[in-house]
Coordinates of C-alpha atoms in Angstrom, one line a residue:
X1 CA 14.9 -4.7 -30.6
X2 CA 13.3 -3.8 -27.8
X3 CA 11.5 -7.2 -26.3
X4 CA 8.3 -6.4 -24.2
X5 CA 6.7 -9.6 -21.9
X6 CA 2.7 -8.9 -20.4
X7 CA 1.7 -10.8 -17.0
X8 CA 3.6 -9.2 -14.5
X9 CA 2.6 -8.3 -11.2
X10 CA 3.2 -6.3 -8.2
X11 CA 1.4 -5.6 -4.7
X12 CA 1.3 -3.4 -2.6
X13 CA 0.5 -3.2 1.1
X14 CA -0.5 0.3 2.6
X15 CA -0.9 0.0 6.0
X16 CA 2.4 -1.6 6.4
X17 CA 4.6 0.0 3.7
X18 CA 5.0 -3.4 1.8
X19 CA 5.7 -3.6 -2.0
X20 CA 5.6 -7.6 -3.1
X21 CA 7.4 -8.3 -6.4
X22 CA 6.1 -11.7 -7.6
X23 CA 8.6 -14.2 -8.9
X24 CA 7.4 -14.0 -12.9
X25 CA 8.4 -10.6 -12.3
X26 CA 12.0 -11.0 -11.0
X27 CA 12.2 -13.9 -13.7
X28 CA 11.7 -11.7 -16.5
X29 CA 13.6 -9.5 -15.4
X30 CA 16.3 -12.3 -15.4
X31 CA 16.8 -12.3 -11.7
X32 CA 18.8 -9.6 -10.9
X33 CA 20.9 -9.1 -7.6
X34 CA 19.5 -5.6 -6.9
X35 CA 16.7 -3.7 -7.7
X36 CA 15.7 -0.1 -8.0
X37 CA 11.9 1.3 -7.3
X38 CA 11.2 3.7 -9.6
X39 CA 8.5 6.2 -9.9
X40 CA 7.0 8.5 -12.3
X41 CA 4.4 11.1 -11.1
X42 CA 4.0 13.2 -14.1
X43 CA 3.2 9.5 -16.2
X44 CA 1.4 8.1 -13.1
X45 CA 4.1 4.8 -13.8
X46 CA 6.1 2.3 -10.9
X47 CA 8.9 0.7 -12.2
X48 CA 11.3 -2.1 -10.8
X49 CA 14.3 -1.8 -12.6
X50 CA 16.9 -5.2 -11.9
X51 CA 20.7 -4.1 -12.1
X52 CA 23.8 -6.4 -11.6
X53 CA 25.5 -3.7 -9.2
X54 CA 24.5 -1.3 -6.1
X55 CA 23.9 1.8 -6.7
X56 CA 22.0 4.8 -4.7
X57 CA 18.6 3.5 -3.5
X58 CA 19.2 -0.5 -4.9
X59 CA 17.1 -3.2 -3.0
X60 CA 19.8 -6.0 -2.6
X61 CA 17.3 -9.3 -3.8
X62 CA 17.6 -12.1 -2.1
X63 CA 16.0 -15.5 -3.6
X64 CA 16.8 -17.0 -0.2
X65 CA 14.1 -15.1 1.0
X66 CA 11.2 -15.4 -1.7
X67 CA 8.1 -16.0 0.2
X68 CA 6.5 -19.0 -0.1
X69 CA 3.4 -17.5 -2.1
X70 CA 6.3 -16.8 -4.5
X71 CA 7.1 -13.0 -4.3
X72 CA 10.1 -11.1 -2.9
X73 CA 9.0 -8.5 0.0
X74 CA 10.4 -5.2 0.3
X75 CA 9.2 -2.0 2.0
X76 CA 9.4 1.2 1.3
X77 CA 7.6 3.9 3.3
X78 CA 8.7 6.7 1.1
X79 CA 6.9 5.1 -2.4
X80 CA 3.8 4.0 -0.9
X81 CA 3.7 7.6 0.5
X82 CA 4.0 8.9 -2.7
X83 CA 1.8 6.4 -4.5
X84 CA -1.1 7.8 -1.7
X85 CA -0.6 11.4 -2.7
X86 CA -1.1 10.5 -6.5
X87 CA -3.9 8.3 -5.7
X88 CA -5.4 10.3 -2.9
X89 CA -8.7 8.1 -3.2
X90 CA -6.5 4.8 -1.9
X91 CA -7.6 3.3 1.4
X92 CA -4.9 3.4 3.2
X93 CA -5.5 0.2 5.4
X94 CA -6.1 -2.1 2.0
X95 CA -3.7 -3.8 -0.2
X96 CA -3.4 -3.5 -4.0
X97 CA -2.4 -5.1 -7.3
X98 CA -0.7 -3.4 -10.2
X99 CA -0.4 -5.1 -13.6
X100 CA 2.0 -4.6 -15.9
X101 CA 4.6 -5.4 -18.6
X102 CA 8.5 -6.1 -18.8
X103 CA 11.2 -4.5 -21.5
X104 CA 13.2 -7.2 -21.1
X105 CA 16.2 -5.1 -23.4
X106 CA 15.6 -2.6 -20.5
X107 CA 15.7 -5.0 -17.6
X108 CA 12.4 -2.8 -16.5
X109 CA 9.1 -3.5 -15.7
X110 CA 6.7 -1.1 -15.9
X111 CA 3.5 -1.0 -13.9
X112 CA 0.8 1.5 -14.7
X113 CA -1.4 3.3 -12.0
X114 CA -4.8 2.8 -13.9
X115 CA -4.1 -1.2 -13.4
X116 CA -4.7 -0.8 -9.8
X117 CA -6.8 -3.1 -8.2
X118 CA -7.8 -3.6 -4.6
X119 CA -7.6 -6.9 -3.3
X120 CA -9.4 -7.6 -0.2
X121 CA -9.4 -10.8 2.0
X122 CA -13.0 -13.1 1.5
X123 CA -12.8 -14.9 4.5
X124 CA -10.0 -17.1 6.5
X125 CA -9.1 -19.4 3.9
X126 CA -7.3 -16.2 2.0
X127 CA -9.4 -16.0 -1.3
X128 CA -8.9 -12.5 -2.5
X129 CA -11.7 -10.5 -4.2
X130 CA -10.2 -7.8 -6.3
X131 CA -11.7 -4.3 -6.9
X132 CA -11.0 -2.0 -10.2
X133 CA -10.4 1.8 -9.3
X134 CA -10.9 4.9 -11.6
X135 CA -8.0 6.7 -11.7
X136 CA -8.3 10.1 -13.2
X137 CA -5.8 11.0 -15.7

């Protein structure tokens, strides 16, 4: 049986290449020691898939190193490249939220393009405002 958890999140930073995989994420997930980025043009999906072993393009995660706004940082110029071309209307000096779900039998989460939200600093005190945008399918 194939066990499927909502709430997860993901952000990504476009001017600096930065893909931030919150902690709920990595915890459903069950904290893996690597992870792989996955993407799927054709079903406009990002995936993080956690594995126990390296293998060919595997983040090595680090809970040493989870931020203290509780996500794991990573970058990756080559996905946020390819997340631009299928979003071509992305501003490319914002930042953006993706919502989605983990298969928990698949050790996957899956985040769907049409979740993304831009999120764009208030003022000083770091308040985020987010904005929907259309995706065309």
């Amino acid at each position: 049986m194939d066990e499927s958890k909502s709430g997860v999140l993901l952000s990504v930073d476009l001017k600096k290449f930065r893909i931030r995989i919150h902690k709920t994420t990595l915890n459903q997930l069950g904290f893996p020691s690597f992870i792989q980025l996955l993407i799927n043009p054709i079903d406009k999906i990002i995936a993080v898939r956690g594995i126990d072993r390296r293998c060919k393009d595997a983040h090595v995660v680090s809970f040493t190193h989870i931020k203290p706004d509780n996500s794991y940082e990573l970058y990756s110029k080559q996905l946020i490249l390819t997340l631009m071309s299928l979003l071509p209307d992305l501003n490319g000096n914002c930042s953006y939220r993706l919502t989605g779900e983990t298969h928990v039998d698949k050790s996957t989460a899956f985040f769907p393009l049409s979740t993304i939200q831009r999120i764009e600093e208030a003022n000083r005190k770091k308040r985020n405002t987010v904005f929907k945008i259309k995706i065309n399918q």
